[in-house]
């Protein structure tokens, strides 16, 4: 069965330090992988996606993610965190299963960046 | 990029009534729109893909007759929650995408539905 795991409910990091928000997945076939950010009482904002090609994907606001097929991971990273990065981050995977494509979101990871 | 307006931002309705949520692409002709649902303190669930001029494509497990989607023009998709019940209370979000690749990139601000 398809699944997406964000093992950390919350990540705390000091401003200026690098941040990593973890995501692992389990699908059959080749997945399409996405990261989204949600600010309080707002809709989501697309950060980046991996469809094919270079395993390192660069996205909005200085974020990047690396697709690791052997570890089935797609961790979100940023070299230097900002207080304004504090938000809820969702990893999502879209893959084919019986009955067609299905999209699954991770449970979300709340990022706190402290000044 | 596309600008998406979602209305209303919040709504309270009585059980058994129907509620319509609108998603408008203000500066872009969107052939495809997406509807999501987010439960409190839980993750998002893609409900359906709204296709202009044709039937929506629903994700597995989503009741088509419960959540009616209409995409009659290139700038408007509507989600109608029919015969709403308290368990339908949730945060509903739409998004639009400019092309034929898999996913929406610009999201509406969401609609918080409370059924009492």
Short mmCIF file of C-alpha atoms in Angstrom, two decimals:
data_model
loop_
_atom_site.label_atom_id
_atom_site.label_comp_id
_atom_site.label_asym_id
_atom_site.label_seq_id
_atom_site.Cartn_x
_atom_site.Cartn_y
_atom_site.Cartn_z
CA UNK A 1 0.00 0.00 0.00
CA UNK A 2 1.11 3.53 -0.68
CA UNK A 3 2.20 5.65 2.22
CA UNK A 4 4.04 8.81 3.09
CA UNK A 5 5.75 9.34 6.41
CA UNK A 6 6.92 12.53 7.99
CA UNK A 7 8.51 11.09 11.12
CA UNK A 8 8.78 14.37 12.99
CA UNK A 9 5.71 16.23 14.19
CA UNK A 10 7.83 19.25 14.91
CA UNK A 11 11.28 20.53 14.04
CA UNK A 12 12.98 23.31 15.98
CA UNK A 13 15.93 25.18 14.56
CA UNK A 14 17.73 28.42 15.29
CA UNK A 15 17.69 31.15 12.71
CA UNK A 16 20.70 30.93 10.42
CA UNK A 17 21.16 27.22 10.98
CA UNK A 18 20.45 24.62 8.31
CA UNK A 19 17.11 22.85 8.47
CA UNK A 20 15.91 19.45 7.34
CA UNK A 21 12.34 18.21 7.26
CA UNK A 22 12.18 14.51 6.61
CA UNK A 23 9.91 12.57 4.29
CA UNK A 24 9.93 8.92 3.32
CA UNK A 25 7.50 7.14 1.06
CA UNK A 26 6.39 3.72 -0.01
CA UNK A 27 4.86 3.28 -3.45
CA UNK A 28 4.94 0.87 -6.29
CA UNK A 29 6.33 2.28 -9.48
CA UNK A 30 7.86 5.69 -10.01
CA UNK A 31 6.50 8.37 -7.71
CA UNK A 32 5.92 12.05 -8.23
CA UNK A 33 7.04 13.83 -5.06
CA UNK A 34 6.05 17.25 -3.77
CA UNK A 35 6.59 19.63 -0.87
CA UNK A 36 4.07 22.24 0.22
CA UNK A 37 4.04 24.84 2.98
CA UNK A 38 1.02 26.10 4.86
CA UNK A 39 0.95 29.27 6.90
CA UNK A 40 -1.71 29.73 9.62
CA UNK A 41 -5.26 29.93 8.30
CA UNK A 42 -4.00 29.95 4.76
CA UNK A 43 -4.06 27.62 1.82
CA UNK A 44 -0.96 25.76 0.76
CA UNK A 45 1.92 27.04 -1.25
CA UNK A 46 3.84 24.83 -3.62
CA UNK A 47 7.56 24.63 -2.84
CA UNK A 48 9.00 22.10 -5.22
CA UNK A 49 8.48 18.80 -6.99
CA UNK A 50 10.39 15.84 -8.32
CA UNK A 51 9.11 14.16 -11.44
CA UNK A 52 12.23 12.88 -13.12
CA UNK A 53 15.78 13.92 -13.84
CA UNK A 54 18.24 15.46 -11.40
CA UNK A 55 17.78 14.09 -7.91
CA UNK A 56 18.40 17.49 -6.32
CA UNK A 57 15.44 19.75 -6.84
CA UNK A 58 15.52 23.46 -6.07
CA UNK A 59 12.33 25.26 -5.20
CA UNK A 60 10.81 28.42 -3.82
CA UNK A 61 12.18 30.52 -0.94
CA UNK A 62 15.60 28.86 -1.05
CA UNK A 63 14.33 25.37 -0.28
CA UNK A 64 15.63 22.25 -1.95
CA UNK A 65 15.00 18.54 -1.70
CA UNK A 66 16.89 15.45 -2.67
CA UNK A 67 15.23 12.42 -4.13
CA UNK A 68 16.92 9.26 -2.85
CA UNK A 69 15.50 6.23 -4.55
CA UNK A 70 17.41 3.63 -2.54
CA UNK A 71 16.26 5.15 0.76
CA UNK A 72 12.84 6.11 -0.63
CA UNK A 73 13.27 9.56 0.85
CA UNK A 74 12.63 13.12 -0.25
CA UNK A 75 13.91 15.32 2.56
CA UNK A 76 13.36 19.06 2.42
CA UNK A 77 16.36 21.23 3.21
CA UNK A 78 17.44 24.83 3.49
CA UNK A 79 21.00 25.97 4.20
CA UNK A 80 20.04 28.87 6.46
CA UNK A 81 16.68 29.05 8.20
CA UNK A 82 14.66 32.23 8.62
CA UNK A 83 12.09 33.00 11.31
CA UNK A 84 9.61 33.51 8.48
CA UNK A 85 10.08 29.86 7.47
CA UNK A 86 8.09 28.84 10.52
CA UNK A 87 5.05 27.02 9.14
CA UNK A 88 3.52 23.61 8.51
CA UNK A 89 5.20 21.56 5.80
CA UNK A 90 3.62 18.73 3.88
CA UNK A 91 5.25 16.09 1.76
CA UNK A 92 3.06 14.46 -0.89
CA UNK A 93 3.44 11.58 -3.30
CA UNK A 94 1.39 10.79 -6.35
CA UNK A 95 1.65 7.35 -7.85
CA UNK A 96 -0.35 4.85 -9.80
CA UNK A 97 -2.19 2.11 -8.00
CA UNK A 98 -5.22 -0.03 -8.71
CA UNK A 99 -7.96 2.18 -10.01
CA UNK A 100 -5.71 4.97 -11.14
CA UNK A 101 -3.49 7.61 -9.64
CA UNK A 102 -3.73 8.48 -5.99
CA UNK A 103 -2.21 11.35 -4.08
CA UNK A 104 -1.23 10.97 -0.46
CA UNK A 105 -0.07 13.71 1.87
CA UNK A 106 2.15 13.20 4.86
CA UNK A 107 0.83 14.18 8.26
CA UNK A 108 2.78 17.41 8.19
CA UNK A 109 5.75 18.71 10.14
CA UNK A 110 5.57 21.96 12.03
CA UNK A 111 8.78 23.95 11.71
CA UNK A 112 9.69 26.49 14.37
CA UNK A 113 12.59 28.79 13.65
CA UNK A 114 13.76 30.73 16.67
CA UNK A 115 15.48 34.06 16.38
CA UNK B 1 1.62 33.14 -11.47
CA UNK B 2 -2.07 32.44 -11.13
CA UNK B 3 -4.16 34.21 -8.51
CA UNK B 4 -6.84 32.09 -6.90
CA UNK B 5 -9.78 33.42 -4.95
CA UNK B 6 -11.81 31.08 -2.78
CA UNK B 7 -15.14 32.06 -1.30
CA UNK B 8 -16.45 31.99 1.35
CA UNK B 9 -13.52 31.88 3.74
CA UNK B 10 -15.75 30.41 6.39
CA UNK B 11 -19.33 29.18 6.60
CA UNK B 12 -21.60 27.72 9.25
CA UNK B 13 -24.59 25.71 8.16
CA UNK B 14 -27.22 23.44 9.64
CA UNK B 15 -27.22 19.68 9.19
CA UNK B 16 -29.05 18.61 6.10
CA UNK B 17 -28.43 21.76 4.12
CA UNK B 18 -26.09 22.14 1.17
CA UNK B 19 -23.15 24.49 0.94
CA UNK B 20 -21.43 25.76 -2.18
CA UNK B 21 -17.78 26.82 -2.20
CA UNK B 22 -16.37 28.77 -5.13
CA UNK B 23 -12.86 28.74 -6.48
CA UNK B 24 -11.97 31.39 -9.03
CA UNK B 25 -8.85 31.78 -11.08
CA UNK B 26 -8.65 35.55 -11.33
CA UNK B 27 -6.00 36.06 -13.96
CA UNK B 28 -5.62 32.71 -15.60
CA UNK B 29 -7.72 30.28 -17.56
CA UNK B 30 -7.59 27.09 -15.60
CA UNK B 31 -8.59 23.94 -17.43
CA UNK B 32 -7.87 21.98 -14.30
CA UNK B 33 -8.61 22.75 -10.67
CA UNK B 34 -8.15 20.61 -7.61
CA UNK B 35 -10.11 20.29 -4.39
CA UNK B 36 -8.61 19.24 -1.07
CA UNK B 37 -9.90 18.60 2.40
CA UNK B 38 -7.98 19.11 5.61
CA UNK B 39 -9.19 17.84 8.96
CA UNK B 40 -8.16 19.64 12.15
CA UNK B 41 -4.61 18.78 13.06
CA UNK B 42 -4.48 16.31 10.22
CA UNK B 43 -3.09 16.20 6.77
CA UNK B 44 -4.58 17.10 3.42
CA UNK B 45 -6.62 14.83 1.27
CA UNK B 46 -6.95 15.40 -2.45
CA UNK B 47 -10.65 14.95 -3.12
CA UNK B 48 -10.99 15.46 -6.83
CA UNK B 49 -9.69 17.00 -9.99
CA UNK B 50 -12.09 19.41 -11.61
CA UNK B 51 -11.94 19.47 -15.39
CA UNK B 52 -13.44 22.35 -17.37
CA UNK B 53 -16.35 21.20 -19.46
CA UNK B 54 -16.29 17.61 -18.30
CA UNK B 55 -16.88 15.49 -15.25
CA UNK B 56 -14.60 15.73 -12.28
CA UNK B 57 -12.23 12.92 -11.48
CA UNK B 58 -12.67 11.83 -7.90
CA UNK B 59 -10.02 10.22 -5.76
CA UNK B 60 -10.64 6.81 -4.36
CA UNK B 61 -12.99 6.83 -1.41
CA UNK B 62 -14.53 10.25 -2.09
CA UNK B 63 -18.31 10.24 -2.49
CA UNK B 64 -19.21 11.77 -5.81
CA UNK B 65 -22.83 12.39 -4.87
CA UNK B 66 -21.84 13.98 -1.61
CA UNK B 67 -19.28 16.38 -3.00
CA UNK B 68 -20.56 17.79 -6.26
CA UNK B 69 -18.01 19.54 -8.42
CA UNK B 70 -18.83 21.79 -11.33
CA UNK B 71 -16.25 23.42 -13.58
CA UNK B 72 -18.41 25.24 -16.08
CA UNK B 73 -15.90 27.88 -17.13
CA UNK B 74 -12.16 28.33 -17.32
CA UNK B 75 -12.19 30.59 -14.29
CA UNK B 76 -14.64 28.99 -11.90
CA UNK B 77 -14.98 25.66 -10.17
CA UNK B 78 -17.51 25.01 -7.43
CA UNK B 79 -17.67 22.37 -4.74
CA UNK B 80 -21.09 21.71 -3.24
CA UNK B 81 -21.29 19.73 -0.04
CA UNK B 82 -24.77 18.20 -0.21
CA UNK B 83 -26.87 17.31 2.80
CA UNK B 84 -24.08 18.35 5.09
CA UNK B 85 -23.46 16.60 8.38
CA UNK B 86 -21.20 17.51 11.28
CA UNK B 87 -18.57 15.05 10.06
CA UNK B 88 -18.27 17.13 6.91
CA UNK B 89 -16.90 19.99 8.99
CA UNK B 90 -13.43 20.63 7.67
CA UNK B 91 -11.12 23.02 5.88
CA UNK B 92 -11.57 22.86 2.12
CA UNK B 93 -8.90 24.17 -0.22
CA UNK B 94 -8.80 24.54 -3.98
CA UNK B 95 -5.86 24.96 -6.32
CA UNK B 96 -5.23 25.59 -9.98
CA UNK B 97 -2.55 24.55 -12.40
CA UNK B 98 -1.52 26.03 -15.67
CA UNK B 99 -0.72 22.92 -17.66
CA UNK B 100 -1.21 19.25 -17.98
CA UNK B 101 1.34 18.10 -15.44
CA UNK B 102 0.02 16.40 -12.42
CA UNK B 103 -0.62 18.97 -9.81
CA UNK B 104 -1.87 22.38 -8.86
CA UNK B 105 0.61 25.02 -7.90
CA UNK B 106 -1.48 27.95 -6.70
CA UNK B 107 -3.89 27.49 -3.83
CA UNK B 108 -6.93 29.33 -2.62
CA UNK B 109 -7.01 30.60 0.94
CA UNK B 110 -9.35 27.85 2.02
CA UNK B 111 -12.89 27.60 3.36
CA UNK B 112 -13.64 26.51 6.88
CA UNK B 113 -16.95 24.70 6.96
CA UNK B 114 -18.72 24.06 10.25
CA UNK B 115 -21.89 22.01 10.21
CA UNK B 116 -24.03 22.29 13.31
#
